[in-house]
Amino acid sequence: MILLVTYTAKPHCREAFLRAVQENSLQEIVRQEDGCLEYAYYAAVADAEKILLVEKWASEEQQQTHLRQPHMQQLRQWKEQYIAETTVEKI
């Protein structure tokens, strides 16, 4: 299962969000979860507020388990602070 998650950061907050993710090793933690095949953030070149998160999971069940992990609560707090809008496309 592949998810394309597009974040629109609040004005001038994209770098702060990405810094929080990086400084807390969120990508590395998630990549160690059972069933995670890819978890990577990308900053858009043409739009200073856009971020793309690409998630690949072996199964939807494993992705749902991922959402219940303690570090995802921290991500929700960062999103509340820095992100204005989130859209998810499932492939």
One Martini backbone bead per residue (centre of mass of N, CA, C, O) as a GRO file, in nm:
protein
   91
    1MET     BB    1   0.097   0.036   0.022
    2ILE     BB    2   0.028   0.375  -0.086
    3LEU     BB    3   0.116   0.704   0.036
    4LEU     BB    4   0.015   1.045  -0.036
    5VAL     BB    5   0.129   1.318   0.156
    6THR     BB    6   0.000   1.650   0.176
    7TYR     BB    7   0.151   1.938   0.294
    8THR     BB    8   0.045   2.255   0.434
    9ALA     BB    9   0.199   2.504   0.552
   10LYS     BB   10   0.236   2.740   0.737
   11PRO     BB   11   0.358   3.029   0.732
   12HIS     BB   12   0.694   2.974   0.769
   13CYS     BB   13   0.689   2.632   0.871
   14ARG     BB   14   0.835   2.409   0.715
   15GLU     BB   15   1.120   2.398   0.844
   16ALA     BB   16   1.026   2.339   1.134
   17PHE     BB   17   0.895   2.070   1.074
   18LEU     BB   18   1.141   1.925   0.944
   19ARG     BB   19   1.324   1.963   1.190
   20ALA     BB   20   1.157   1.797   1.390
   21VAL     BB   21   1.174   1.533   1.235
   22GLN     BB   22   1.486   1.516   1.226
   23GLU     BB   23   1.570   1.562   1.535
   24ASN     BB   24   1.365   1.298   1.610
   25SER     BB   25   1.391   1.056   1.402
   26LEU     BB   26   1.121   0.970   1.260
   27GLN     BB   27   1.197   0.816   1.004
   28GLU     BB   28   1.368   0.595   1.144
   29ILE     BB   29   1.149   0.486   1.330
   30VAL     BB   30   0.940   0.408   1.113
   31ARG     BB   31   1.131   0.221   0.937
   32GLN     BB   32   1.127   0.000   1.186
   33GLU     BB   33   0.861  -0.085   1.128
   34ASP     BB   34   0.634  -0.309   1.067
   35GLY     BB   35   0.602  -0.288   0.706
   36CYS     BB   36   0.807  -0.076   0.632
   37LEU     BB   37   0.932   0.049   0.310
   38GLU     BB   38   0.850   0.366   0.329
   39TYR     BB   39   0.970   0.700   0.465
   40ALA     BB   40   0.933   1.023   0.305
   41TYR     BB   41   1.045   1.352   0.277
   42TYR     BB   42   0.940   1.638   0.062
   43ALA     BB   43   1.035   1.936  -0.081
   44ALA     BB   44   0.912   2.180  -0.255
   45VAL     BB   45   1.021   2.400  -0.499
   46ALA     BB   46   0.755   2.576  -0.603
   47ASP     BB   47   0.654   2.545  -0.284
   48ALA     BB   48   0.720   2.672   0.037
   49GLU     BB   49   0.466   2.488   0.184
   50LYS     BB   50   0.535   2.208   0.063
   51ILE     BB   51   0.481   1.853   0.143
   52LEU     BB   52   0.602   1.520   0.088
   53LEU     BB   53   0.470   1.200   0.178
   54VAL     BB   54   0.610   0.874   0.153
   55GLU     BB   55   0.423   0.569   0.186
   56LYS     BB   56   0.521   0.222   0.249
   57TRP     BB   57   0.327  -0.081   0.281
   58ALA     BB   58   0.258  -0.413   0.317
   59SER     BB   59   0.000  -0.313   0.491
   60GLU     BB   60  -0.277  -0.172   0.623
   61GLU     BB   61  -0.248  -0.281   0.910
   62GLN     BB   62   0.040  -0.167   0.959
   63GLN     BB   63  -0.040   0.129   0.918
   64GLN     BB   64  -0.247   0.140   1.150
   65THR     BB   65  -0.045   0.072   1.373
   66HIS     BB   66   0.137   0.317   1.328
   67LEU     BB   67  -0.081   0.536   1.420
   68ARG     BB   68  -0.054   0.414   1.738
   69GLN     BB   69   0.207   0.535   1.793
   70PRO     BB   70   0.369   0.753   1.998
   71HIS     BB   71   0.515   0.925   1.768
   72MET     BB   72   0.241   1.017   1.637
   73GLN     BB   73   0.161   1.219   1.851
   74GLN     BB   74   0.391   1.413   1.795
   75LEU     BB   75   0.314   1.468   1.502
   76ARG     BB   76   0.039   1.595   1.565
   77GLN     BB   77   0.160   1.839   1.712
   78TRP     BB   78   0.322   1.952   1.477
   79LYS     BB   79   0.085   1.987   1.286
   80GLU     BB   80  -0.071   2.187   1.461
   81GLN     BB   81   0.163   2.402   1.453
   82TYR     BB   82   0.259   2.387   1.114
   83ILE     BB   83  -0.015   2.279   0.979
   84ALA     BB   84  -0.294   2.350   0.764
   85GLU     BB   85  -0.281   2.094   0.552
   86THR     BB   86  -0.419   1.763   0.459
   87THR     BB   87  -0.347   1.512   0.213
   88VAL     BB   88  -0.472   1.187   0.087
   89GLU     BB   89  -0.325   0.928  -0.121
   90LYS     BB   90  -0.428   0.618  -0.238
   91ILE     BB   91  -0.252   0.330  -0.412
   0.00000   0.00000   0.00000
